[in-house]
Structures are given as C-alpha cells and as structure tokens.
XYZ file of N, CA and C in Angstrom:
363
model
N 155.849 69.671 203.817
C 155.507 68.269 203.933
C 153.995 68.125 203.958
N 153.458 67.292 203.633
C 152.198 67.032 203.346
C 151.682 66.139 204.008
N 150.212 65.996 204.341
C 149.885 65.306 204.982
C 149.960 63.215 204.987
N 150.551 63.148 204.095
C 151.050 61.667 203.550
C 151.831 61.732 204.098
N 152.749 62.643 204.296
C 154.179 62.058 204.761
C 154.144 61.730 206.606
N 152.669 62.049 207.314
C 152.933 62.013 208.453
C 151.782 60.670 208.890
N 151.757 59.593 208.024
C 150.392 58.690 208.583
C 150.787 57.563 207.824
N 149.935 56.456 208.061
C 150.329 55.086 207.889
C 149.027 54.437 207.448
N 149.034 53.231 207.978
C 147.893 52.297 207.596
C 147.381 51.426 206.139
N 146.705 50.831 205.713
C 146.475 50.593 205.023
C 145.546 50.577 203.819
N 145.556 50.163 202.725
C 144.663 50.661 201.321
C 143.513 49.902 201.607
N 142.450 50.034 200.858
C 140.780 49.058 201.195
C 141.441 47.885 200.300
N 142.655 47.924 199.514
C 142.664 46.888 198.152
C 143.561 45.811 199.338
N 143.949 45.977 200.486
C 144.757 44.942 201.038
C 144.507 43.405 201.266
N 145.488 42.929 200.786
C 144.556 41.490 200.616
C 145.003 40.520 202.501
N 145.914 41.463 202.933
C 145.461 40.841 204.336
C 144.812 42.239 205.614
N 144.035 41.967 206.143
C 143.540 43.080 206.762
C 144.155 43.498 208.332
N 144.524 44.133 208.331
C 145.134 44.009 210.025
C 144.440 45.151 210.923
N 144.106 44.517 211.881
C 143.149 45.351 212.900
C 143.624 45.593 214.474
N 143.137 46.687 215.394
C 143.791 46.044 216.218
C 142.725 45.678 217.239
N 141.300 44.831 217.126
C 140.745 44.623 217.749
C 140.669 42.912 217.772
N 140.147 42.444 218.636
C 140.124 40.813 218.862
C 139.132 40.430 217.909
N 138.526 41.154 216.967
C 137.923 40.670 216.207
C 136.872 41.524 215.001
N 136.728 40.831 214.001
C 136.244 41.928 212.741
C 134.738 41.688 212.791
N 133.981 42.470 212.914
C 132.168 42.779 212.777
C 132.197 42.388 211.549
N 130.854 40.801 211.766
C 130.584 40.769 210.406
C 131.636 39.151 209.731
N 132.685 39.104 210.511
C 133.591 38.292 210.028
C 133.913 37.162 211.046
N 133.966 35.819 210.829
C 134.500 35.086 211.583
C 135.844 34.002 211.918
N 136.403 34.093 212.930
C 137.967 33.490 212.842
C 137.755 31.814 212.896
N 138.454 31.250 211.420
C 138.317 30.603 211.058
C 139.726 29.417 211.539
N 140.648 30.183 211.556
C 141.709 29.141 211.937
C 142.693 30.647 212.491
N 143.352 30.310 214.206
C 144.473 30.843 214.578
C 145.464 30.596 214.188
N 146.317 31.428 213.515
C 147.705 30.650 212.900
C 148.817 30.702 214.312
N 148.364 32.490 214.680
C 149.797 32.338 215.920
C 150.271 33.819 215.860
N 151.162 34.252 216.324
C 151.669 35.231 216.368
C 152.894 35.913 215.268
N 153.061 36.749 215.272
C 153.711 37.240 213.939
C 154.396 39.223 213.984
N 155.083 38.974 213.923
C 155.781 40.751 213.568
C 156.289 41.028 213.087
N 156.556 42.416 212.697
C 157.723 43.347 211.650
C 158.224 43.830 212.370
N 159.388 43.892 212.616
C 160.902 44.467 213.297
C 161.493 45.262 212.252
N 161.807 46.381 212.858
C 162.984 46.780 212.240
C 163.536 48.640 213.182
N 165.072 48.570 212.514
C 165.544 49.580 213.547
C 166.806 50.333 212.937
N 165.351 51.736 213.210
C 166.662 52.983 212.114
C 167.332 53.785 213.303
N 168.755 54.190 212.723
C 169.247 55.134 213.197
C 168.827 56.233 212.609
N 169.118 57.867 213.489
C 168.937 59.338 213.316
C 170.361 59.514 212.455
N 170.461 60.255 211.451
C 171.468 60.599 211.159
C 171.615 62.209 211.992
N 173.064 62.410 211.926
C 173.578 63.241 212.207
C 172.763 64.795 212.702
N 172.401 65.109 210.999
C 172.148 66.285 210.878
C 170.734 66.399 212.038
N 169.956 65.298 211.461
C 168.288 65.441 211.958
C 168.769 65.355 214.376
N 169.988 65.091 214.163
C 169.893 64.640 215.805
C 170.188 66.319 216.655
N 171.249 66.594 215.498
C 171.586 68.436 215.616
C 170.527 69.479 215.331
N 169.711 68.762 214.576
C 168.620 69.846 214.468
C 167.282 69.620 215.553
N 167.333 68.105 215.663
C 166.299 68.428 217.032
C 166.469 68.507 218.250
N 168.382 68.661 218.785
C 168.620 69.310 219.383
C 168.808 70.717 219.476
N 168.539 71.380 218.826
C 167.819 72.924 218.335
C 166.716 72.945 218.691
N 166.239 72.650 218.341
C 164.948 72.941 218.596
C 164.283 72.272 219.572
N 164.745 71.198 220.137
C 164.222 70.755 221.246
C 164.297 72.137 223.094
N 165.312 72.963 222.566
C 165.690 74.657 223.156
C 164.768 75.632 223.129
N 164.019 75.506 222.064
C 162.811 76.662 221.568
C 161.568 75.938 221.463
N 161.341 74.469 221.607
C 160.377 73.998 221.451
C 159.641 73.463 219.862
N 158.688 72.757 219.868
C 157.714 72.803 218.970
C 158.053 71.304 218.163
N 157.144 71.003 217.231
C 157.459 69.566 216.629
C 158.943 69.075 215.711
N 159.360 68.099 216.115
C 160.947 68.187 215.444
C 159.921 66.960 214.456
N 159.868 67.765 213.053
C 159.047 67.258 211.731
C 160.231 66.386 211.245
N 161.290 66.147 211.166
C 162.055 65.447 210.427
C 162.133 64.268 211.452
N 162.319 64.009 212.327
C 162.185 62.535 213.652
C 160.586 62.047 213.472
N 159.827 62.597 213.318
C 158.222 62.365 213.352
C 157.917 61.910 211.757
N 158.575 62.350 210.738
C 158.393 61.384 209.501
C 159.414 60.375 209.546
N 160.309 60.494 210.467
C 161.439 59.250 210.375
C 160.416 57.868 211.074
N 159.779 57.919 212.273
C 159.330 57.636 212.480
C 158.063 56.900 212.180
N 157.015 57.994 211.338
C 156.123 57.160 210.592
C 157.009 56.220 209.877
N 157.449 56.371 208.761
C 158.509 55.509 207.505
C 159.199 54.210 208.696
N 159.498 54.373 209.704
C 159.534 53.549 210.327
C 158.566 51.974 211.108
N 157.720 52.834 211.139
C 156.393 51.809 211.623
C 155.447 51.469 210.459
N 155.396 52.648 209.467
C 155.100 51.664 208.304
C 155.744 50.300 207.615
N 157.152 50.738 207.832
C 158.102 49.529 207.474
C 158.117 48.480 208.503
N 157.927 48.451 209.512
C 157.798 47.171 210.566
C 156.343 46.890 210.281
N 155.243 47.742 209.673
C 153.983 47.248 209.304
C 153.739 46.326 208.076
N 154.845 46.738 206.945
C 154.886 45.877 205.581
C 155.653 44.598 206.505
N 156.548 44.374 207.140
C 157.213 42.994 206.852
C 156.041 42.563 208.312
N 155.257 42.804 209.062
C 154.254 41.732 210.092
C 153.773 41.788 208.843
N 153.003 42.276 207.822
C 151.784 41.799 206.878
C 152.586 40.758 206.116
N 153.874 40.986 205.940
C 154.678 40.002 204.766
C 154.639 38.268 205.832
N 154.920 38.761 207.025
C 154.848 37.688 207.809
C 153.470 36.723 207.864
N 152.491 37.431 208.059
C 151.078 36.679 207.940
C 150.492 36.149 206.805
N 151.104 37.032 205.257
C 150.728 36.617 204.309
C 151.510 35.127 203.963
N 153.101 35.556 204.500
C 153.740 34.167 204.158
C 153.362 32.529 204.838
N 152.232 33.027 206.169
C 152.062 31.584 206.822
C 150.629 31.362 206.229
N 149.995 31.977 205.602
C 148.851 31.799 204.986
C 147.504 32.362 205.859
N 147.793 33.502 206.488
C 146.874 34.520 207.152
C 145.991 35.953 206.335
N 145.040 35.777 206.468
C 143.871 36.812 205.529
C 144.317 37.888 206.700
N 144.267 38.048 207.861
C 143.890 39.352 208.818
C 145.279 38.783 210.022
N 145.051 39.973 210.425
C 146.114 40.226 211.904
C 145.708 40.852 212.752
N 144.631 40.340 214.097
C 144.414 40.501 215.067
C 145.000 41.168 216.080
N 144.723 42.112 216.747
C 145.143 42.552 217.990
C 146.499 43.231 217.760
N 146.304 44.056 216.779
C 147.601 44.439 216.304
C 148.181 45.829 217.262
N 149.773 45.690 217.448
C 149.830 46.914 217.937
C 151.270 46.806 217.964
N 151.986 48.682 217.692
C 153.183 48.615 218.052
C 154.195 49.046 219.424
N 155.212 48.599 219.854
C 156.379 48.672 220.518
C 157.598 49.281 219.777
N 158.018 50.252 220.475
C 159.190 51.365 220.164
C 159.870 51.241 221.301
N 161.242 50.748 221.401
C 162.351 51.242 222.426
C 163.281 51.951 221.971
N 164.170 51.969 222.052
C 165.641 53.139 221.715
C 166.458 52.026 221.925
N 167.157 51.419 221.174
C 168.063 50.796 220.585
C 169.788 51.096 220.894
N 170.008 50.754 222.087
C 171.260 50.801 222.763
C 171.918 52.347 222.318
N 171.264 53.355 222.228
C 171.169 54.810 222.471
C 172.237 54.915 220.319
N 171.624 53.980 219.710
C 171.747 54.513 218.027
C 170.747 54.362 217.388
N 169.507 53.897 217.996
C 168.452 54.318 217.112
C 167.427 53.602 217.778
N 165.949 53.307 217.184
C 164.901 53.477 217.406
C 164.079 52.361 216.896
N 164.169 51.374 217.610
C 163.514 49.681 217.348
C 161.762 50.071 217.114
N 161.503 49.731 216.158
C 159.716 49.696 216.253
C 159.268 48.474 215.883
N 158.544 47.875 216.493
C 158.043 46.273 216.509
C 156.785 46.277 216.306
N 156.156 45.835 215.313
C 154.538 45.727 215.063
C 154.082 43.756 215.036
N 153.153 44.107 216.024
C 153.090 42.507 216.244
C 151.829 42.338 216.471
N 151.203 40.645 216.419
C 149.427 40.661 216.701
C 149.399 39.073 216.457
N 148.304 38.683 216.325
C 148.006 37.518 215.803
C 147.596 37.295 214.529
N 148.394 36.703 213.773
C 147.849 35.938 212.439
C 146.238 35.052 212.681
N 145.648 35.232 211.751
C 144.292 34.077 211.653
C 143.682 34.679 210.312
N 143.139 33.459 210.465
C 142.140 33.685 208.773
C 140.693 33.585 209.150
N 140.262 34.660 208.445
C 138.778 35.260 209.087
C 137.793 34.568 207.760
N 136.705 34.940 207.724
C 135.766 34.445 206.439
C 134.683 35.573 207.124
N 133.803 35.669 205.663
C 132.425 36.583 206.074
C 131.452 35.695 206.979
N 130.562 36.040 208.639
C 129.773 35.295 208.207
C 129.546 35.180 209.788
C-alpha cells in the first residue's frame, strides 16, 4: 500500500477551501452561511474484523481498518464540501471530524464546520 492510500485532504485546484482554523491569513469572511457536514457510516466486513482480531494478539497496525478509515473521512469530507458548495460557500471554517461506533456495526465519521464565503483582502 502506498502512501495515498493512507491520507486525505485536499487539491490546491479546490474551488471551496476548508480549513480548520477560525480564519484564512490574508482572506476575509464575507458572509456566514452556518453550519454544514458530511456524514456517513461504514461497516467492517467480515474478513478485515477476523484479521484485526489477529493481530490485535501480536500487535502492530491493523492496515486494512486504517485505510477503511481514511476512505471513510475522506467520504464524509466530499459530501460537507458538497454541502457548502450547494448553499453557496467558497471555504469551511473550523473544520473538524467526529467518529463514534455505530450501534457496535460500524463506524460513523462526521466532518462538520462552518460554511462562509471568504474574499482576498
């Protein structure tokens, strides 16, 4: 596995920017739209739950839960950006995610922040 398969974030070409600070150097918030997130919630299949119960015995990184995972919070990261782009938001403030365990079948990851539209200046 390669180092892509274990990281997230976004391209410089993104046409909404999401940060997770209260505010962008250089840029100013022009209108608060409000709040906004990407939800979503995978189950482990089978095999990957048997194998990192293996190895959770001998130790060391269970690599197949840890790319389930990224692919996970990237995907609650596309639908908050789909969310801000759809109310008419350039950037997403104060961004950050929430992971619970999902009535013991899988693994809720919630990426949430504030929508607003920034300008240079």
């Amino acid at each position: 596995m390669g180092i892509e398969e274990f990281g997230g974030g976004q391209t410089a070409q993104a046409d909404v920017l999401v940060v997770t600070t209260n505010d962008v150097p250089g840029y100013q918030v022009t209108e608060v739209i409000g709040e906004v997130f990407g939800l979503t919630v995978r189950s482990r299949h089978l095999g990957s739950q048997i194998g990192a119960g293996l190895k959770s015995m001998i130790g060391g990184e269970l690599r197949g839960l840890t790319k389930t995972l990224v692919e996970t919070r990237n995907q609650a990261m596309e639908r908050l950006v789909e969310q801000a782009r759809a109310r008419g938001a350039n950037a997403v403030l104060m961004m950050r995610f929430d992971v619970t365990e999902a009535q013991d079948v899988g693994t809720e990851v919630c990426a949430y922040g504030t929508a607003a539209v920034i300008s240079k200046g």
